Every structure is written in structure tokens, then in C-alpha cells.
Amino acid sequence: MKLNHSSSVVLAGVFAFVCTPAVAYAQAASESEGAQFLLLPVGARTVGMGGAIAGSSGDPESVLWAPAGIAGLENGRLFFNPHEGVFDTRSEVLSFLWPTHSVGTFALTYYLVDFGDLASTDPGGSVVGTLNVRNQEFLFTYASHIVGPIEAGVSYKLIQLITRCEGLCTDFKSETQTTHAFDLGLLLVDLGGIPLSIGGAVRHLGFDIKGENETDRLPTRVRLGANYDALSAFTSDTTFVLALAVDIEDRLRDLGDPDIMIGTELGVAHLFYLRAGYSFLTAQPDGPTLGLGLTHDWFYLNMSRGFDELSSTTGEESIQVSFGVIF
């Protein structure tokens, strides 16, 4: 049965409600930007640091934020970051990172955001269709030490926006939109012999997303960040490490209204980590974050939670967990 006008409006409203996490984190983007799932916070350590990651060296989560950051990896990593967000939104990150001593570090990453299934009903309440929306990207990343303190990285990304309708879904239809993009990153490590690293990245630089009825630009962003080891100036003992980090990110095509992310990480004996951060975003929700990390021999585990307005409003906790192996 074909849906009437009022049912179509309800379905569109529910669809928007399910997609609220992506829209909320991307309200600062212009209306012509698509693939806004690329702006969602992802990665348990990154979220625990308030999103401040561009100045970090040797962090596997840099594959999603600032590719030069994986150049400093000393060991291979395989990590998985599943996340159950608000409104039953599910995301997953699976990444394999392989550093070599002579060539550099390579990484393969898969990132999925699944907004779940929506039931389409007729005026009598009978289910007549099901709508599923999922976004995904495949990344191939390469990073290497260049010369002196300079490290650089690049990611090629295949991005897909997939809408699937089974039955009747008024105003929506099955469609797969595909585009290609790059992330470019540069990192300066231990500048002037002090434990300060400064990094930058251009993210989601690529081709427009072309649909049957419209064309959207990618949400291209430029990010700058710094990371400073605050305790090394007072002691050579590395039992305790205190990192202070700050990132600034803005739209590449319309600079002037940046997001600011700050974070801190206290490490104990390279085994236990306590993190805290705050994101000052031009779009809601923003707010504080907390995180924990544990590394033991070949295994590591990170957890974080955001205390943003969206989580507070819905009553659903925004918790991320990542775990992986070191080889």
C-alpha cells in the first residue's frame, strides 16, 4: 500500500531522528556537504583525549584523523573499536597496521556506521517496508619518517553511502553513492630537542558525492595540533608521563569558526593511562570526556565516555571501547 502524505512526513522525521548523531556533530558544515558520518568522534583513546590527536606520534587511531601519526609506530597493531551509539546507531573500526624499519608504516582500515533499520508502516499500522542506512569507508594509509623531525602520511579512502529499501519507503529508495578522497598529514616530532610535537592534516579532500538528484561536497577539514610531555622538563624518570594536547579544526573552504579540542593523558609505567578532555564545538553536542587505558605485553584496551548534551538528553551513555594486539 502506498503511504499517504502524513505517513511520509512521519517516516522522514524518524529517519532524521535516527541520523541525529551525524547531523548534530556536523551542523557547522554547510548544507551542501554530505558524508557527515566522517565528522563523528571515533576511537576510544581519541575520544578520551577530547579529540586532540593531531600532535600524537605512534597512535594507531591516527589513521582516521591525522595519518602522519602512525609513522612513529614501533610494533604492528591490530585493533577493533566497536561502538553502540544513541538511537541504536552502531559503528565499527577494524585496522591492521604494519611498520617496517626501512620503508615506513602501512595500514588497512575499515570504518562502518550503521544507522539501523526503520520500519515503514501504512495508515493502519501494518509494516510495508524497511529502510536501512549505512555508511562506510575503506582506507589505505602510508606514513614514514622523512628527514630530521619530519614525519608525513597519506590515506587513500573509498567512501560509500548506502541506502537500502525493502518494500515501500516513501521519499527514499535504494541507492549507493561512492566517492574517493585523501587525508594528508605532517608531524614535527620533538622540536628543538624538547618533548613537543606539532602536527597537521587535511582530511576528506576529494571528489563530490553524486546522487541521482543532488551532488554534495565532502566535509573537507584542516586540523592543527600539538602534544607536549609536561613532566620531562622536571625529571628524567619515565615512570610517569603527562601529555598535554590541543587541536584546532576548521572547514577548509570556509575558515573562521573552528572547533577546539583539548586533552590530557597521565601514563604510569607504560601500563596504565588516565585521560580527560573537552571539546569546544561550533555544533552541539560538545562537552567533557574521560578515558582509561591498559597495556600489558601484547594486549591493550582503551575505554572512554563522552558527557555531551546529546547523551544527557537521551539518557544513553556514549561509551567507546577499543582493544587490540601488539606484534
Tab-separated table of C-alpha atoms in Angstrom:
chain	number	residue	atom	x	y	z
A	1	MET	CA	0.000	0.000	0.000
A	2	LYS	CA	1.327	3.432	-0.878
A	3	LEU	CA	1.961	5.680	2.083
A	4	ASN	CA	-0.154	8.796	2.340
A	5	HIS	CA	1.350	12.270	2.840
A	6	SER	CA	1.189	12.243	6.651
A	7	SER	CA	2.854	8.844	6.834
A	8	SER	CA	5.598	10.083	4.525
A	9	VAL	CA	6.266	13.021	6.835
A	10	VAL	CA	6.458	10.725	9.858
A	11	LEU	CA	8.924	8.414	8.102
A	12	ALA	CA	11.112	11.343	7.103
A	13	GLY	CA	11.050	12.643	10.670
A	14	VAL	CA	12.000	9.282	12.125
A	15	PHE	CA	14.778	8.934	9.563
A	16	ALA	CA	16.180	12.318	10.575
A	17	PHE	CA	15.880	11.366	14.248
A	18	VAL	CA	17.944	8.230	13.730
A	19	CYS	CA	20.575	10.209	11.858
A	20	THR	CA	20.744	12.884	14.590
A	21	PRO	CA	24.220	11.842	15.832
A	22	ALA	CA	25.815	12.518	12.456
A	23	VAL	CA	23.825	15.690	11.882
A	24	ALA	CA	24.499	17.043	15.373
A	25	TYR	CA	28.240	16.666	15.053
A	26	ALA	CA	28.182	18.282	11.639
A	27	GLN	CA	25.778	21.219	11.985
A	28	ALA	CA	28.696	23.553	11.391
A	29	ALA	CA	29.024	22.133	7.897
A	30	SER	CA	27.274	23.879	5.062
A	31	GLU	CA	24.062	22.355	3.753
A	32	SER	CA	25.872	21.223	0.598
A	33	GLU	CA	28.198	18.878	2.498
A	34	GLY	CA	27.490	15.163	2.620
A	35	ALA	CA	29.105	12.084	4.228
A	36	GLN	CA	28.854	13.772	7.604
A	37	PHE	CA	29.494	10.481	9.384
A	38	LEU	CA	33.150	11.307	8.720
A	39	LEU	CA	32.885	14.006	11.408
A	40	LEU	CA	31.690	11.699	14.180
A	41	PRO	CA	34.079	11.160	17.133
A	42	VAL	CA	35.584	7.669	16.884
A	43	GLY	CA	38.406	5.864	18.694
A	44	ALA	CA	38.418	5.240	22.436
A	45	ARG	CA	41.747	6.956	23.097
A	46	THR	CA	40.905	9.888	20.823
A	47	VAL	CA	37.543	10.460	22.483
A	48	GLY	CA	39.126	10.189	25.943
A	49	MET	CA	41.527	12.962	24.906
A	50	GLY	CA	38.649	15.201	23.857
A	51	GLY	CA	39.541	14.643	20.211
A	52	ALA	CA	43.060	16.111	20.456
A	53	ILE	CA	45.187	13.707	18.395
A	54	ALA	CA	46.925	15.600	15.569
A	55	GLY	CA	50.124	16.062	17.615
A	56	SER	CA	50.361	12.414	18.734
A	57	SER	CA	53.069	10.125	17.386
A	58	GLY	CA	52.753	6.346	17.329
A	59	ASP	CA	48.985	6.269	17.878
A	60	PRO	CA	47.159	3.716	15.668
A	61	GLU	CA	43.928	5.748	15.852
A	62	SER	CA	45.695	8.436	13.810
A	63	VAL	CA	44.701	6.521	10.671
A	64	LEU	CA	41.272	8.172	10.991
A	65	TRP	CA	42.416	11.658	11.977
A	66	ALA	CA	45.999	12.547	11.056
A	67	PRO	CA	47.850	9.846	9.066
A	68	ALA	CA	51.374	11.069	9.861
A	69	GLY	CA	50.817	9.907	13.456
A	70	ILE	CA	51.330	6.228	12.593
A	71	ALA	CA	54.874	6.809	11.291
A	72	GLY	CA	56.178	6.528	14.859
A	73	LEU	CA	54.755	3.056	15.490
A	74	GLU	CA	57.425	0.630	16.647
A	75	ASN	CA	55.293	-2.529	16.606
A	76	GLY	CA	52.487	-3.884	14.487
A	77	ARG	CA	48.938	-3.370	15.685
A	78	LEU	CA	45.579	-4.956	15.063
A	79	PHE	CA	42.787	-3.078	16.779
A	80	PHE	CA	39.000	-3.138	16.843
A	81	ASN	CA	36.735	-0.321	18.016
A	82	PRO	CA	33.035	-1.281	18.195
A	83	HIS	CA	30.605	1.373	19.409
A	84	GLU	CA	26.889	1.391	20.181
A	85	GLY	CA	25.742	4.991	19.926
A	86	VAL	CA	22.490	6.734	20.709
A	87	PHE	CA	19.333	5.770	18.803
A	88	ASP	CA	20.818	2.278	18.170
A	89	THR	CA	23.471	3.685	15.864
A	90	ARG	CA	26.336	1.193	15.518
A	91	SER	CA	29.870	1.892	14.340
A	92	GLU	CA	32.915	-0.331	13.951
A	93	VAL	CA	36.563	0.286	13.157
A	94	LEU	CA	38.938	-2.526	12.238
A	95	SER	CA	42.533	-1.618	11.443
A	96	PHE	CA	45.737	-3.518	10.707
A	97	LEU	CA	48.984	-1.528	10.973
A	98	TRP	CA	52.353	-2.861	9.882
A	99	PRO	CA	55.512	-0.780	10.493
A	100	THR	CA	58.720	-1.607	8.638
A	101	HIS	CA	62.142	-0.352	9.621
A	102	SER	CA	63.248	0.594	6.125
A	103	VAL	CA	60.159	1.694	4.184
A	104	GLY	CA	57.628	3.101	6.644
A	105	THR	CA	54.278	2.121	8.143
A	106	PHE	CA	51.361	0.693	6.182
A	107	ALA	CA	47.765	0.372	7.385
A	108	LEU	CA	44.482	-1.053	6.129
A	109	THR	CA	41.325	0.203	7.876
A	110	TYR	CA	37.595	-0.368	7.586
A	111	TYR	CA	35.141	2.053	9.188
A	112	LEU	CA	31.374	1.408	9.311
A	113	VAL	CA	28.493	3.494	10.642
A	114	ASP	CA	25.132	1.698	10.569
A	115	PHE	CA	22.034	3.718	11.473
A	116	GLY	CA	19.927	0.562	11.764
A	117	ASP	CA	16.552	-0.399	10.309
A	118	LEU	CA	13.433	1.750	10.132
A	119	ALA	CA	10.014	0.177	9.658
A	120	SER	CA	7.714	1.904	7.184
A	121	THR	CA	4.011	1.442	8.015
A	122	ASP	CA	0.757	2.224	6.269
A	123	PRO	CA	-2.032	4.311	7.914
A	124	GLY	CA	-3.373	1.144	9.529
A	125	GLY	CA	-0.068	0.421	11.258
A	126	SER	CA	0.973	-2.510	9.094
A	127	VAL	CA	4.642	-2.717	8.142
A	128	VAL	CA	5.028	-2.247	4.390
A	129	GLY	CA	8.757	-1.649	4.097
A	130	THR	CA	12.117	-1.436	5.821
A	131	LEU	CA	14.751	1.248	5.315
A	132	ASN	CA	18.412	0.710	6.211
A	133	VAL	CA	21.107	3.381	6.018
A	134	ARG	CA	24.791	2.561	6.423
A	135	ASN	CA	27.945	4.481	5.591
A	136	GLN	CA	31.404	3.003	5.213
A	137	GLU	CA	34.930	3.832	4.191
A	138	PHE	CA	37.972	1.762	3.295
A	139	LEU	CA	41.366	3.327	3.976
A	140	PHE	CA	44.869	2.527	2.793
A	141	THR	CA	47.406	4.555	4.779
A	142	TYR	CA	51.142	5.019	4.410
A	143	ALA	CA	53.371	7.091	6.717
A	144	SER	CA	57.106	7.455	7.124
A	145	HIS	CA	59.885	9.478	8.696
A	146	ILE	CA	61.142	11.961	6.101
A	147	VAL	CA	64.134	13.864	7.496
A	148	GLY	CA	65.084	15.325	10.859
A	149	PRO	CA	61.933	15.764	12.970
A	150	ILE	CA	59.567	15.500	9.979
A	151	GLU	CA	57.111	12.630	9.557
A	152	ALA	CA	54.449	12.502	6.856
A	153	GLY	CA	51.462	10.349	5.975
A	154	VAL	CA	48.734	9.924	3.383
A	155	SER	CA	45.484	7.938	3.261
A	156	TYR	CA	43.501	6.977	0.204
A	157	LYS	CA	39.821	6.485	1.055
A	158	LEU	CA	36.927	4.825	-0.717
A	159	ILE	CA	33.699	6.245	0.760
A	160	GLN	CA	30.226	4.773	0.278
A	161	LEU	CA	26.788	5.952	1.398
A	162	ILE	CA	24.347	3.049	1.138
A	163	THR	CA	20.560	3.256	1.397
A	164	ARG	CA	18.537	0.067	1.111
A	165	CYS	CA	14.743	-0.113	0.916
A	166	GLU	CA	12.781	-3.333	1.074
A	167	GLY	CA	9.110	-2.888	0.285
A	168	LEU	CA	7.635	0.632	0.280
A	169	CYS	CA	9.701	3.551	1.627
A	170	THR	CA	8.102	6.813	0.589
A	171	ASP	CA	10.636	9.551	-0.290
A	172	PHE	CA	13.529	7.072	-0.010
A	173	LYS	CA	14.920	4.475	-2.395
A	174	SER	CA	17.792	2.039	-2.692
A	175	GLU	CA	20.981	3.815	-3.732
A	176	THR	CA	24.752	3.525	-3.302
A	177	GLN	CA	26.821	6.695	-3.615
A	178	THR	CA	30.571	6.209	-3.973
A	179	THR	CA	33.413	8.700	-3.948
A	180	HIS	CA	37.164	8.867	-3.364
A	181	ALA	CA	39.223	11.071	-1.063
A	182	PHE	CA	42.598	11.573	0.583
A	183	ASP	CA	43.898	12.543	4.009
A	184	LEU	CA	47.288	14.285	4.086
A	185	GLY	CA	49.295	14.692	7.287
A	186	LEU	CA	52.555	16.178	8.545
A	187	LEU	CA	54.091	15.815	12.004
A	188	LEU	CA	57.124	17.503	13.576
A	189	VAL	CA	58.419	15.390	16.475
A	190	ASP	CA	60.484	16.586	19.459
A	191	LEU	CA	61.111	20.043	18.082
A	192	GLY	CA	64.354	21.645	19.202
A	193	GLY	CA	65.122	18.692	21.457
A	194	ILE	CA	62.107	19.363	23.650
A	195	PRO	CA	59.235	16.874	24.025
A	196	LEU	CA	56.872	18.892	21.841
A	197	SER	CA	55.239	17.566	18.687
A	198	ILE	CA	53.209	19.655	16.252
A	199	GLY	CA	51.051	18.075	13.590
A	200	GLY	CA	48.588	18.985	10.912
A	201	ALA	CA	46.271	17.271	8.481
A	202	VAL	CA	43.877	17.950	5.656
A	203	ARG	CA	41.002	15.471	5.929
A	204	HIS	CA	38.432	14.246	3.394
A	205	LEU	CA	39.962	16.033	0.409
A	206	GLY	CA	38.341	14.505	-2.635
A	207	PHE	CA	35.555	14.295	-5.165
A	208	ASP	CA	31.942	15.326	-4.702
A	209	ILE	CA	29.298	12.780	-3.716
A	210	LYS	CA	26.965	12.375	-6.654
A	211	GLY	CA	23.432	11.075	-6.193
A	212	GLU	CA	20.632	10.752	-8.704
A	213	ASN	CA	19.053	14.060	-7.711
A	214	GLU	CA	21.814	16.036	-5.973
A	215	THR	CA	25.541	16.470	-5.545
A	216	ASP	CA	27.208	17.137	-2.186
A	217	ARG	CA	30.739	18.112	-1.308
A	218	LEU	CA	32.815	16.138	1.142
A	219	PRO	CA	33.229	17.738	4.600
A	220	THR	CA	36.866	18.703	3.992
A	221	ARG	CA	38.608	19.852	7.165
A	222	VAL	CA	42.022	21.220	8.109
A	223	ARG	CA	43.389	20.323	11.549
A	224	LEU	CA	46.389	21.533	13.560
A	225	GLY	CA	47.500	20.099	16.887
A	226	ALA	CA	50.263	19.984	19.470
A	227	ASN	CA	51.299	17.443	22.089
A	228	TYR	CA	53.686	18.222	24.968
A	229	ASP	CA	55.207	15.920	27.596
A	230	ALA	CA	54.881	18.170	30.629
A	231	LEU	CA	56.871	16.071	33.152
A	232	SER	CA	60.043	15.543	31.155
A	233	ALA	CA	61.145	19.114	31.870
A	234	PHE	CA	61.336	18.282	35.583
A	235	THR	CA	62.568	14.691	35.692
A	236	SER	CA	64.213	12.064	33.510
A	237	ASP	CA	62.217	9.319	35.218
A	238	THR	CA	59.706	7.946	32.708
A	239	THR	CA	57.604	6.076	35.259
A	240	PHE	CA	55.051	8.857	34.985
A	241	VAL	CA	54.281	10.624	31.711
A	242	LEU	CA	51.899	13.568	31.434
A	243	ALA	CA	50.857	14.570	27.920
A	244	LEU	CA	49.017	17.822	27.235
A	245	ALA	CA	47.355	18.142	23.835
A	246	VAL	CA	45.293	20.652	21.894
A	247	ASP	CA	43.775	20.526	18.386
A	248	ILE	CA	42.047	23.121	16.242
A	249	GLU	CA	39.920	22.067	13.260
A	250	ASP	CA	38.048	24.159	10.724
A	251	ARG	CA	36.354	23.889	7.351
A	252	LEU	CA	38.921	24.176	4.578
A	253	ARG	CA	36.584	26.115	2.287
A	254	ASP	CA	35.212	28.468	4.948
A	255	LEU	CA	37.763	29.209	7.662
A	256	GLY	CA	36.922	31.294	10.697
A	257	ASP	CA	34.717	29.207	13.005
A	258	PRO	CA	36.973	26.425	14.350
A	259	ASP	CA	36.376	23.579	16.754
A	260	ILE	CA	38.822	23.332	19.662
A	261	MET	CA	39.725	20.058	21.384
A	262	ILE	CA	41.922	19.795	24.477
A	263	GLY	CA	43.083	16.673	26.283
A	264	THR	CA	45.495	15.283	28.829
A	265	GLU	CA	46.877	11.813	29.454
A	266	LEU	CA	48.662	10.550	32.553
A	267	GLY	CA	50.643	7.355	31.939
A	268	VAL	CA	52.014	5.127	34.698
A	269	ALA	CA	54.895	2.753	33.897
A	270	HIS	CA	53.678	2.491	30.289
A	271	LEU	CA	50.931	0.206	31.591
A	272	PHE	CA	48.038	2.324	32.855
A	273	TYR	CA	46.631	5.546	31.389
A	274	LEU	CA	44.103	8.067	32.685
A	275	ARG	CA	42.695	10.557	30.177
A	276	ALA	CA	40.440	13.600	30.259
A	277	GLY	CA	39.444	16.134	27.660
A	278	TYR	CA	36.957	18.716	26.497
A	279	SER	CA	35.603	19.502	23.045
A	280	PHE	CA	34.505	23.042	22.226
A	281	LEU	CA	32.477	22.503	19.056
A	282	THR	CA	30.690	25.001	16.876
A	283	ALA	CA	27.831	22.475	16.694
A	284	GLN	CA	26.138	20.666	19.531
A	285	PRO	CA	26.782	18.414	21.292
A	286	ASP	CA	30.097	19.193	22.918
A	287	GLY	CA	31.408	18.644	26.425
A	288	PRO	CA	33.891	16.801	28.626
A	289	THR	CA	35.272	13.292	28.150
A	290	LEU	CA	37.043	10.743	30.331
A	291	GLY	CA	39.099	7.713	29.369
A	292	LEU	CA	41.142	4.801	30.675
A	293	GLY	CA	43.827	2.702	29.032
A	294	LEU	CA	45.663	-0.508	29.888
A	295	THR	CA	48.618	-2.033	28.053
A	296	HIS	CA	50.119	-5.369	29.033
A	297	ASP	CA	52.667	-7.255	26.981
A	298	TRP	CA	50.917	-7.994	23.655
A	299	PHE	CA	47.436	-6.698	24.521
A	300	TYR	CA	45.918	-3.263	25.101
A	301	LEU	CA	42.489	-1.913	25.998
A	302	ASN	CA	41.088	1.629	25.889
A	303	MET	CA	37.759	2.929	27.183
A	304	SER	CA	36.211	6.375	27.062
A	305	ARG	CA	32.970	8.148	27.712
A	306	GLY	CA	31.646	11.463	26.461
A	307	PHE	CA	29.396	13.603	28.633
A	308	ASP	CA	27.869	15.641	25.821
A	309	GLU	CA	24.412	17.206	25.602
A	310	LEU	CA	23.057	14.534	23.264
A	311	SER	CA	23.907	11.728	25.702
A	312	SER	CA	22.421	13.672	28.595
A	313	THR	CA	19.201	14.378	26.689
A	314	THR	CA	18.614	10.799	25.546
A	315	GLY	CA	19.861	9.153	28.751
A	316	GLU	CA	22.064	6.825	26.690
A	317	GLU	CA	25.723	6.603	27.624
A	318	SER	CA	28.248	7.389	24.908
A	319	ILE	CA	30.929	4.793	25.701
A	320	GLN	CA	33.656	3.661	23.331
A	321	VAL	CA	35.907	0.648	23.781
A	322	SER	CA	38.881	-0.346	21.649
A	323	PHE	CA	41.104	-3.351	22.095
A	324	GLY	CA	43.906	-4.851	20.092
A	325	VAL	CA	47.077	-6.868	19.904
A	326	ILE	CA	50.680	-5.760	19.570
A	327	PHE	CA	53.028	-7.904	17.498
